[in-house]
PDB file of C-alpha atoms in Angstrom:
ATOM      1  CA  MET A 121     -63.287 -13.357  10.458  1.00  0.00           C
ATOM      2  CA  ASP A 122     -66.392 -14.043   8.956  1.00  0.00           C
ATOM      3  CA  LYS A 123     -69.166 -11.709  10.295  1.00  0.00           C
ATOM      4  CA  THR A 124     -71.985 -12.434   7.679  1.00  0.00           C
ATOM      5  CA  GLU A 125     -75.124 -13.458   9.224  1.00  0.00           C
ATOM      6  CA  TYR A 126     -76.631 -16.582   8.531  1.00  0.00           C
ATOM      7  CA  ARG A 127     -79.741 -18.089   8.706  1.00  0.00           C
ATOM      8  CA  GLY A 128     -78.378 -21.308  10.216  1.00  0.00           C
ATOM      9  CA  HIS A 129     -75.212 -24.015   9.966  1.00  0.00           C
ATOM     10  CA  VAL A 130     -75.448 -26.778   8.096  1.00  0.00           C
ATOM     11  CA  LEU A 131     -72.870 -29.466   8.197  1.00  0.00           C
ATOM     12  CA  VAL A 132     -72.597 -31.778   5.104  1.00  0.00           C
ATOM     13  CA  VAL A 133     -70.353 -35.254   5.635  1.00  0.00           C
ATOM     14  CA  PRO A 134     -70.347 -36.775   2.648  1.00  0.00           C
ATOM     15  CA  TYR A 135     -68.588 -40.753   2.093  1.00  0.00           C
ATOM     16  CA  PRO A 136     -64.848 -40.033   1.434  1.00  0.00           C
ATOM     17  CA  THR A 137     -65.474 -40.629  -2.407  1.00  0.00           C
ATOM     18  CA  GLN A 138     -65.206 -38.534  -5.733  1.00  0.00           C
ATOM     19  CA  GLY A 139     -68.547 -39.764  -6.298  1.00  0.00           C
ATOM     20  CA  HIS A 140     -70.183 -38.892  -2.838  1.00  0.00           C
ATOM     21  CA  ILE A 141     -68.311 -36.115  -2.574  1.00  0.00           C
ATOM     22  CA  ASN A 142     -68.928 -33.812  -5.537  1.00  0.00           C
ATOM     23  CA  PRO A 143     -72.994 -34.329  -5.131  1.00  0.00           C
ATOM     24  CA  LEU A 144     -72.906 -33.085  -1.386  1.00  0.00           C
ATOM     25  CA  LEU A 145     -70.695 -30.431  -2.545  1.00  0.00           C
ATOM     26  CA  GLN A 146     -73.206 -29.366  -4.757  1.00  0.00           C
ATOM     27  CA  LEU A 147     -75.885 -29.874  -2.587  1.00  0.00           C
ATOM     28  CA  SER A 148     -73.724 -27.374  -0.048  1.00  0.00           C
ATOM     29  CA  LYS A 149     -73.377 -24.644  -2.338  1.00  0.00           C
ATOM     30  CA  ARG A 150     -76.983 -24.854  -2.686  1.00  0.00           C
ATOM     31  CA  ILE A 151     -77.296 -24.721   1.196  1.00  0.00           C
ATOM     32  CA  ALA A 152     -75.262 -21.766   0.798  1.00  0.00           C
ATOM     33  CA  SER A 153     -76.806 -20.230  -1.959  1.00  0.00           C
ATOM     34  CA  LYS A 154     -80.132 -19.373   0.568  1.00  0.00           C
ATOM     35  CA  GLY A 155     -78.346 -17.692   3.252  1.00  0.00           C
ATOM     36  CA  PHE A 156     -77.333 -20.319   5.646  1.00  0.00           C
ATOM     37  CA  LYS A 157     -73.690 -21.272   6.350  1.00  0.00           C
ATOM     38  CA  ALA A 158     -73.004 -24.839   4.977  1.00  0.00           C
ATOM     39  CA  THR A 159     -69.624 -26.655   6.089  1.00  0.00           C
ATOM     40  CA  LEU A 160     -68.450 -29.368   3.880  1.00  0.00           C
ATOM     41  CA  ALA A 161     -66.563 -32.325   6.214  1.00  0.00           C
ATOM     42  CA  ILE A 162     -63.979 -33.887   4.370  1.00  0.00           C
ATOM     43  CA  THR A 163     -61.667 -36.751   5.917  1.00  0.00           C
ATOM     44  CA  THR A 164     -58.214 -35.376   6.611  1.00  0.00           C
ATOM     45  CA  PHE A 165     -56.662 -38.043   4.129  1.00  0.00           C
ATOM     46  CA  VAL A 166     -58.878 -35.812   1.172  1.00  0.00           C
ATOM     47  CA  SER A 167     -58.046 -32.500   2.440  1.00  0.00           C
ATOM     48  CA  THR A 168     -53.887 -33.592   2.325  1.00  0.00           C
ATOM     49  CA  THR A 169     -54.617 -35.127  -1.418  1.00  0.00           C
ATOM     50  CA  ASN A 170     -56.769 -32.627  -2.826  1.00  0.00           C
ATOM     51  CA  PRO A 171     -55.805 -28.767  -2.280  1.00  0.00           C
ATOM     52  CA  THR A 172     -59.720 -27.733  -3.457  1.00  0.00           C
ATOM     53  CA  PHE A 173     -60.861 -28.292  -0.131  1.00  0.00           C
ATOM     54  CA  THR A 174     -59.309 -25.510   1.706  1.00  0.00           C
ATOM     55  CA  THR A 175     -61.650 -21.921   2.166  1.00  0.00           C
ATOM     56  CA  PRO A 176     -59.055 -18.856   3.087  1.00  0.00           C
ATOM     57  CA  PRO A 177     -60.804 -16.815   5.674  1.00  0.00           C
ATOM     58  CA  SER A 178     -60.366 -13.604   3.925  1.00  0.00           C
ATOM     59  CA  THR A 179     -62.309 -15.056   0.479  1.00  0.00           C
ATOM     60  CA  ALA A 180     -64.882 -16.803   2.688  1.00  0.00           C
ATOM     61  CA  GLY A 181     -68.461 -14.920   1.440  1.00  0.00           C
ATOM     62  CA  PRO A 182     -71.825 -15.257   2.448  1.00  0.00           C
ATOM     63  CA  SER A 183     -72.245 -17.618  -0.407  1.00  0.00           C
ATOM     64  CA  SER A 184     -69.165 -19.796  -0.131  1.00  0.00           C
ATOM     65  CA  VAL A 185     -68.943 -23.372   1.181  1.00  0.00           C
ATOM     66  CA  HIS A 186     -67.147 -23.378   4.029  1.00  0.00           C
ATOM     67  CA  PHE A 187     -64.772 -26.747   4.722  1.00  0.00           C
ATOM     68  CA  ASP A 188     -63.864 -28.739   7.668  1.00  0.00           C
ATOM     69  CA  THR A 189     -61.870 -31.896   8.567  1.00  0.00           C
ATOM     70  CA  PHE A 190     -62.607 -35.102  10.365  1.00  0.00           C
ATOM     71  CA  SER A 191     -60.860 -38.591  10.549  1.00  0.00           C
ATOM     72  CA  ASP A 192     -61.742 -41.915   9.137  1.00  0.00           C
ATOM     73  CA  GLY A 193     -58.652 -43.812  11.044  1.00  0.00           C
ATOM     74  CA  TYR A 194     -57.018 -43.589   8.131  1.00  0.00           C
ATOM     75  CA  ASP A 195     -55.061 -40.028   7.852  1.00  0.00           C
ATOM     76  CA  VAL A 196     -51.890 -41.148   6.241  1.00  0.00           C
ATOM     77  CA  GLY A 197     -52.106 -43.635   3.463  1.00  0.00           C
ATOM     78  CA  GLY A 198     -56.373 -43.485   3.215  1.00  0.00           C
ATOM     79  CA  PHE A 199     -58.342 -46.546   2.858  1.00  0.00           C
ATOM     80  CA  ALA A 200     -55.317 -48.266   0.677  1.00  0.00           C
ATOM     81  CA  THR A 201     -53.746 -49.221   3.570  1.00  0.00           C
ATOM     82  CA  ALA A 202     -56.594 -50.714   5.363  1.00  0.00           C
ATOM     83  CA  GLU A 203     -56.196 -54.511   6.392  1.00  0.00           C
ATOM     84  CA  SER A 204     -59.261 -55.178   4.739  1.00  0.00           C
ATOM     85  CA  ASN A 205     -62.565 -54.042   3.868  1.00  0.00           C
ATOM     86  CA  ASP A 206     -64.488 -55.013   6.857  1.00  0.00           C
ATOM     87  CA  ALA A 207     -61.784 -53.407   9.028  1.00  0.00           C
ATOM     88  CA  CYS A 208     -61.849 -49.987   6.854  1.00  0.00           C
ATOM     89  CA  LEU A 209     -65.319 -50.201   7.120  1.00  0.00           C
ATOM     90  CA  SER A 210     -65.519 -50.769  11.176  1.00  0.00           C
ATOM     91  CA  ARG A 211     -62.497 -48.134  11.804  1.00  0.00           C
ATOM     92  CA  PHE A 212     -63.841 -45.566   9.812  1.00  0.00           C
ATOM     93  CA  LYS A 213     -67.307 -46.220  11.636  1.00  0.00           C
ATOM     94  CA  ASP A 214     -65.447 -45.589  15.336  1.00  0.00           C
ATOM     95  CA  ALA A 215     -62.856 -43.172  14.316  1.00  0.00           C
ATOM     96  CA  GLY A 216     -65.212 -41.215  12.569  1.00  0.00           C
ATOM     97  CA  SER A 217     -67.981 -40.963  15.027  1.00  0.00           C
ATOM     98  CA  ALA A 218     -65.090 -39.808  17.634  1.00  0.00           C
ATOM     99  CA  SER A 219     -63.821 -37.181  14.955  1.00  0.00           C
ATOM    100  CA  LEU A 220     -67.191 -35.470  14.077  1.00  0.00           C
ATOM    101  CA  ALA A 221     -68.454 -35.366  17.547  1.00  0.00           C
ATOM    102  CA  GLN A 222     -65.315 -33.544  17.837  1.00  0.00           C
ATOM    103  CA  LEU A 223     -66.009 -31.606  14.952  1.00  0.00           C
ATOM    104  CA  ILE A 224     -69.534 -30.772  16.164  1.00  0.00           C
ATOM    105  CA  GLY A 225     -68.409 -29.691  19.738  1.00  0.00           C
ATOM    106  CA  LYS A 226     -65.544 -27.516  18.383  1.00  0.00           C
ATOM    107  CA  HIS A 227     -68.724 -25.592  16.149  1.00  0.00           C
ATOM    108  CA  ALA A 228     -70.754 -25.742  19.685  1.00  0.00           C
ATOM    109  CA  ASP A 229     -68.091 -22.469  21.226  1.00  0.00           C
ATOM    110  CA  SER A 230     -68.454 -20.433  17.798  1.00  0.00           C
ATOM    111  CA  LYS A 231     -70.929 -18.022  17.093  1.00  0.00           C
ATOM    112  CA  GLN A 232     -72.029 -20.468  14.108  1.00  0.00           C
ATOM    113  CA  PRO A 233     -73.089 -23.560  15.857  1.00  0.00           C
ATOM    114  CA  ILE A 234     -74.426 -26.448  13.600  1.00  0.00           C
ATOM    115  CA  ASP A 235     -78.101 -26.928  13.731  1.00  0.00           C
ATOM    116  CA  CYS A 236     -78.362 -29.615  11.358  1.00  0.00           C
ATOM    117  CA  ILE A 237     -76.365 -32.689   9.946  1.00  0.00           C
ATOM    118  CA  VAL A 238     -76.752 -33.873   5.859  1.00  0.00           C
ATOM    119  CA  TYR A 239     -75.330 -37.281   6.139  1.00  0.00           C
ATOM    120  CA  ASP A 240     -74.382 -39.572   3.296  1.00  0.00           C
ATOM    121  CA  SER A 241     -76.597 -42.619   3.243  1.00  0.00           C
ATOM    122  CA  PHE A 242     -73.566 -44.897   3.341  1.00  0.00           C
ATOM    123  CA  LEU A 243     -72.475 -43.517   7.177  1.00  0.00           C
ATOM    124  CA  PRO A 244     -75.647 -44.340   9.089  1.00  0.00           C
ATOM    125  CA  TRP A 245     -73.595 -43.940  12.431  1.00  0.00           C
ATOM    126  CA  ALA A 246     -73.622 -40.092  11.930  1.00  0.00           C
ATOM    127  CA  LEU A 247     -77.119 -40.088  12.935  1.00  0.00           C
ATOM    128  CA  ASP A 248     -76.267 -41.399  16.427  1.00  0.00           C
ATOM    129  CA  VAL A 249     -73.874 -38.812  16.482  1.00  0.00           C
ATOM    130  CA  ALA A 250     -76.355 -35.756  15.215  1.00  0.00           C
ATOM    131  CA  LYS A 251     -79.000 -36.853  18.238  1.00  0.00           C
ATOM    132  CA  GLN A 252     -75.895 -37.093  20.552  1.00  0.00           C
ATOM    133  CA  TYR A 253     -75.867 -33.114  20.214  1.00  0.00           C
ATOM    134  CA  GLY A 254     -79.453 -32.726  19.689  1.00  0.00           C
ATOM    135  CA  LEU A 255     -79.302 -31.679  15.453  1.00  0.00           C
ATOM    136  CA  ARG A 256     -81.820 -32.138  13.169  1.00  0.00           C
ATOM    137  CA  PRO A 257     -80.539 -34.936  11.069  1.00  0.00           C
ATOM    138  CA  ALA A 258     -81.183 -35.353   7.175  1.00  0.00           C
ATOM    139  CA  VAL A 259     -79.566 -38.310   5.385  1.00  0.00           C
ATOM    140  CA  PHE A 260     -78.810 -37.647   1.610  1.00  0.00           C
ATOM    141  CA  PHE A 261     -78.627 -41.073  -0.940  1.00  0.00           C
ATOM    142  CA  THR A 262     -76.141 -40.492  -3.351  1.00  0.00           C
ATOM    143  CA  GLN A 263     -77.475 -42.822  -5.850  1.00  0.00           C
ATOM    144  CA  ALA A 264     -80.051 -42.827  -8.229  1.00  0.00           C
ATOM    145  CA  CYS A 265     -83.938 -43.908  -6.691  1.00  0.00           C
ATOM    146  CA  ALA A 266     -84.193 -46.723  -8.594  1.00  0.00           C
ATOM    147  CA  VAL A 267     -80.846 -48.004  -7.063  1.00  0.00           C
ATOM    148  CA  ASN A 268     -81.820 -47.135  -3.304  1.00  0.00           C
ATOM    149  CA  CYS A 269     -85.058 -48.635  -4.244  1.00  0.00           C
ATOM    150  CA  ILE A 270     -83.529 -52.398  -5.047  1.00  0.00           C
ATOM    151  CA  TYR A 271     -81.034 -52.095  -1.706  1.00  0.00           C
ATOM    152  CA  TYR A 272     -84.390 -50.897   0.233  1.00  0.00           C
ATOM    153  CA  TYR A 273     -85.798 -54.239  -1.270  1.00  0.00           C
ATOM    154  CA  LEU A 274     -82.978 -56.293  -0.265  1.00  0.00           C
ATOM    155  CA  HIS A 275     -82.319 -54.547   3.318  1.00  0.00           C
ATOM    156  CA  HIS A 276     -86.442 -56.017   4.319  1.00  0.00           C
ATOM    157  CA  ARG A 277     -85.997 -59.016   2.218  1.00  0.00           C
ATOM    158  CA  LEU A 278     -88.566 -57.914  -0.265  1.00  0.00           C
ATOM    159  CA  LEU A 279     -86.236 -59.506  -3.168  1.00  0.00           C
ATOM    160  CA  LYS A 280     -84.384 -62.670  -1.931  1.00  0.00           C
ATOM    161  CA  LEU A 281     -81.154 -63.755  -3.073  1.00  0.00           C
ATOM    162  CA  PRO A 282     -79.769 -65.233  -5.330  1.00  0.00           C
ATOM    163  CA  VAL A 283     -82.183 -64.512  -7.801  1.00  0.00           C
ATOM    164  CA  VAL A 284     -83.251 -67.817  -9.463  1.00  0.00           C
ATOM    165  CA  SER A 285     -86.240 -66.781 -11.872  1.00  0.00           C
ATOM    166  CA  PRO A 286     -85.693 -63.192 -13.391  1.00  0.00           C
ATOM    167  CA  PRO A 287     -86.631 -61.097 -14.903  1.00  0.00           C
ATOM    168  CA  VAL A 288     -86.568 -59.038 -10.985  1.00  0.00           C
ATOM    169  CA  LYS A 289     -90.099 -56.927 -10.853  1.00  0.00           C
ATOM    170  CA  ILE A 290     -90.101 -54.219  -8.882  1.00  0.00           C
ATOM    171  CA  PRO A 291     -93.181 -51.693  -8.893  1.00  0.00           C
ATOM    172  CA  GLY A 292     -92.554 -48.607 -10.667  1.00  0.00           C
ATOM    173  CA  LEU A 293     -89.456 -50.190 -12.354  1.00  0.00           C
ATOM    174  CA  PRO A 294     -89.490 -52.225 -15.553  1.00  0.00           C
ATOM    175  CA  PRO A 295     -88.599 -56.077 -15.433  1.00  0.00           C
ATOM    176  CA  LEU A 296     -85.099 -56.369 -14.821  1.00  0.00           C
ATOM    177  CA  GLU A 297     -82.737 -59.052 -16.339  1.00  0.00           C
ATOM    178  CA  ILE A 298     -79.262 -59.868 -14.375  1.00  0.00           C
ATOM    179  CA  VAL A 299     -77.324 -57.663 -15.909  1.00  0.00           C
ATOM    180  CA  ASP A 300     -79.760 -54.469 -15.359  1.00  0.00           C
ATOM    181  CA  VAL A 301     -79.020 -54.680 -11.278  1.00  0.00           C
ATOM    182  CA  PRO A 302     -76.091 -53.591  -9.339  1.00  0.00           C
ATOM    183  CA  GLY A 303     -73.085 -55.975  -8.999  1.00  0.00           C
ATOM    184  CA  PHE A 304     -73.742 -57.050  -5.751  1.00  0.00           C
ATOM    185  CA  VAL A 305     -77.065 -58.578  -6.580  1.00  0.00           C
ATOM    186  CA  SER A 306     -75.594 -59.988 -10.170  1.00  0.00           C
ATOM    187  CA  VAL A 307     -72.300 -61.405  -8.434  1.00  0.00           C
ATOM    188  CA  LEU A 308     -73.965 -62.429  -5.312  1.00  0.00           C
ATOM    189  CA  GLY A 309     -70.813 -62.831  -2.727  1.00  0.00           C
ATOM    190  CA  SER A 310     -68.787 -59.751  -4.082  1.00  0.00           C
ATOM    191  CA  TYR A 311     -67.115 -57.329  -1.714  1.00  0.00           C
ATOM    192  CA  PRO A 312     -69.426 -58.463   1.359  1.00  0.00           C
ATOM    193  CA  ALA A 313     -68.640 -56.026   3.142  1.00  0.00           C
ATOM    194  CA  TYR A 314     -69.650 -53.610   1.102  1.00  0.00           C
ATOM    195  CA  PHE A 315     -72.717 -55.145  -0.098  1.00  0.00           C
ATOM    196  CA  GLN A 316     -73.460 -54.896   3.706  1.00  0.00           C
ATOM    197  CA  MET A 317     -73.108 -50.891   3.837  1.00  0.00           C
ATOM    198  CA  VAL A 318     -75.600 -50.439   0.865  1.00  0.00           C
ATOM    199  CA  LEU A 319     -77.883 -52.418   3.217  1.00  0.00           C
ATOM    200  CA  ASP A 320     -77.215 -50.751   6.343  1.00  0.00           C
ATOM    201  CA  GLN A 321     -78.289 -47.269   4.869  1.00  0.00           C
ATOM    202  CA  TYR A 322     -81.824 -48.412   5.622  1.00  0.00           C
ATOM    203  CA  SER A 323     -81.128 -49.858   9.173  1.00  0.00           C
ATOM    204  CA  ASN A 324     -82.061 -46.830  11.046  1.00  0.00           C
ATOM    205  CA  VAL A 325     -83.329 -44.204   8.354  1.00  0.00           C
ATOM    206  CA  ASP A 326     -86.831 -44.182  10.338  1.00  0.00           C
ATOM    207  CA  GLY A 327     -84.675 -41.836  12.614  1.00  0.00           C
ATOM    208  CA  VAL A 328     -84.080 -39.141  10.391  1.00  0.00           C
ATOM    209  CA  ASP A 329     -86.071 -35.849  10.150  1.00  0.00           C
ATOM    210  CA  PHE A 330     -85.490 -35.457   6.452  1.00  0.00           C
ATOM    211  CA  ILE A 331     -84.529 -37.670   3.385  1.00  0.00           C
ATOM    212  CA  LEU A 332     -82.677 -36.357   0.061  1.00  0.00           C
ATOM    213  CA  VAL A 333     -82.235 -38.349  -3.152  1.00  0.00           C
ATOM    214  CA  ASN A 334     -79.712 -37.353  -5.633  1.00  0.00           C
ATOM    215  CA  THR A 335     -82.447 -37.874  -8.393  1.00  0.00           C
ATOM    216  CA  TYR A 336     -84.082 -36.585 -11.494  1.00  0.00           C
ATOM    217  CA  CYS A 337     -87.658 -36.524 -10.611  1.00  0.00           C
ATOM    218  CA  GLU A 338     -90.039 -36.905 -13.253  1.00  0.00           C
ATOM    219  CA  LEU A 339     -87.323 -40.007 -14.539  1.00  0.00           C
ATOM    220  CA  GLU A 340     -87.882 -41.644 -11.520  1.00  0.00           C
ATOM    221  CA  LYS A 341     -91.302 -40.750 -10.234  1.00  0.00           C
ATOM    222  CA  GLU A 342     -93.002 -43.566 -10.487  1.00  0.00           C
ATOM    223  CA  VAL A 343     -90.327 -45.619  -8.355  1.00  0.00           C
ATOM    224  CA  SER A 344     -89.831 -43.145  -5.571  1.00  0.00           C
ATOM    225  CA  VAL A 345     -93.524 -43.141  -4.485  1.00  0.00           C
ATOM    226  CA  ASN A 346     -94.488 -47.192  -5.118  1.00  0.00           C
ATOM    227  CA  LYS A 347     -95.856 -48.520  -2.071  1.00  0.00           C
ATOM    228  CA  TYR A 348     -92.661 -50.004  -0.307  1.00  0.00           C
ATOM    229  CA  PHE A 349     -90.596 -46.691  -0.768  1.00  0.00           C
ATOM    230  CA  ALA A 350     -93.040 -44.933   0.054  1.00  0.00           C
ATOM    231  CA  ALA A 351     -92.633 -45.848   3.616  1.00  0.00           C
ATOM    232  CA  MET A 352     -89.284 -44.077   3.868  1.00  0.00           C
ATOM    233  CA  GLN A 353     -91.345 -40.697   2.333  1.00  0.00           C
ATOM    234  CA  ASN A 354     -93.532 -40.094   5.159  1.00  0.00           C
ATOM    235  CA  PHE A 355     -91.219 -37.253   6.220  1.00  0.00           C
ATOM    236  CA  LYS A 356     -92.069 -33.287   5.415  1.00  0.00           C
ATOM    237  CA  GLU A 357     -91.014 -32.197   2.210  1.00  0.00           C
ATOM    238  CA  PHE A 358     -87.384 -30.642   2.447  1.00  0.00           C
ATOM    239  CA  THR A 359     -87.344 -26.664   2.370  1.00  0.00           C
ATOM    240  CA  LEU A 360     -84.016 -25.127   3.995  1.00  0.00           C
ATOM    241  CA  SER A 361     -85.494 -22.598   6.870  1.00  0.00           C
ATOM    242  CA  ARG A 362     -85.291 -21.821   9.971  1.00  0.00           C
ATOM    243  CA  THR A 363     -87.955 -23.550  11.055  1.00  0.00           C
ATOM    244  CA  HIS A 364     -86.285 -26.639   9.861  1.00  0.00           C
ATOM    245  CA  LEU A 365     -82.881 -25.738  11.465  1.00  0.00           C
ATOM    246  CA  ASN A 366     -84.648 -24.694  15.177  1.00  0.00           C
TER     247      ASN A 366
END
């Protein structure tokens, strides 16, 4: 049994694909190194297909990342078994919300209840679960700040589609030709369910306590502070401490 005294317990919830799990796994390691218990919540399907995500109780040390599972509604076969992309994302929201709530409830009865949730921006419904349990919510944007800014403009209709007269001009970014922008923009109508998902990242972002972005600040400094994207940045600097977790 883990008898370590932690400064708090942070639940980290990635979107269940490798390009999202890896950055949040690295963040979890960083959180654990600061004296917090970091639990990475992966889907049941990922846990059964990738043996990396296990933490034997006998080897779980104070700086280890712990792992737990929740259901995305596709425990057997994964997303490949979904009838459609729309059906997949809808089922993930319903099953994921219920299963994540059960996971939080399970830890609530332990010696280390969860204090804070860091969730992938592709899972905005996780904010509702966090608030339901009175937890501190933080959203993590996996993609580069420049890409996030383009989607932010689209969500708020500051950039209209289709782009009829390139280049695309966004403060903080150089003029962008069609080949320079995300595929959802350059090929209008491609994967509409997933296009809506990337726009929905901003549907309730004003309700979180902290916003984290996977970026190199010095390389993307201008775009991260331009006057529109700055509307998302009026939060405290994210520093892991008991003050922020209480």
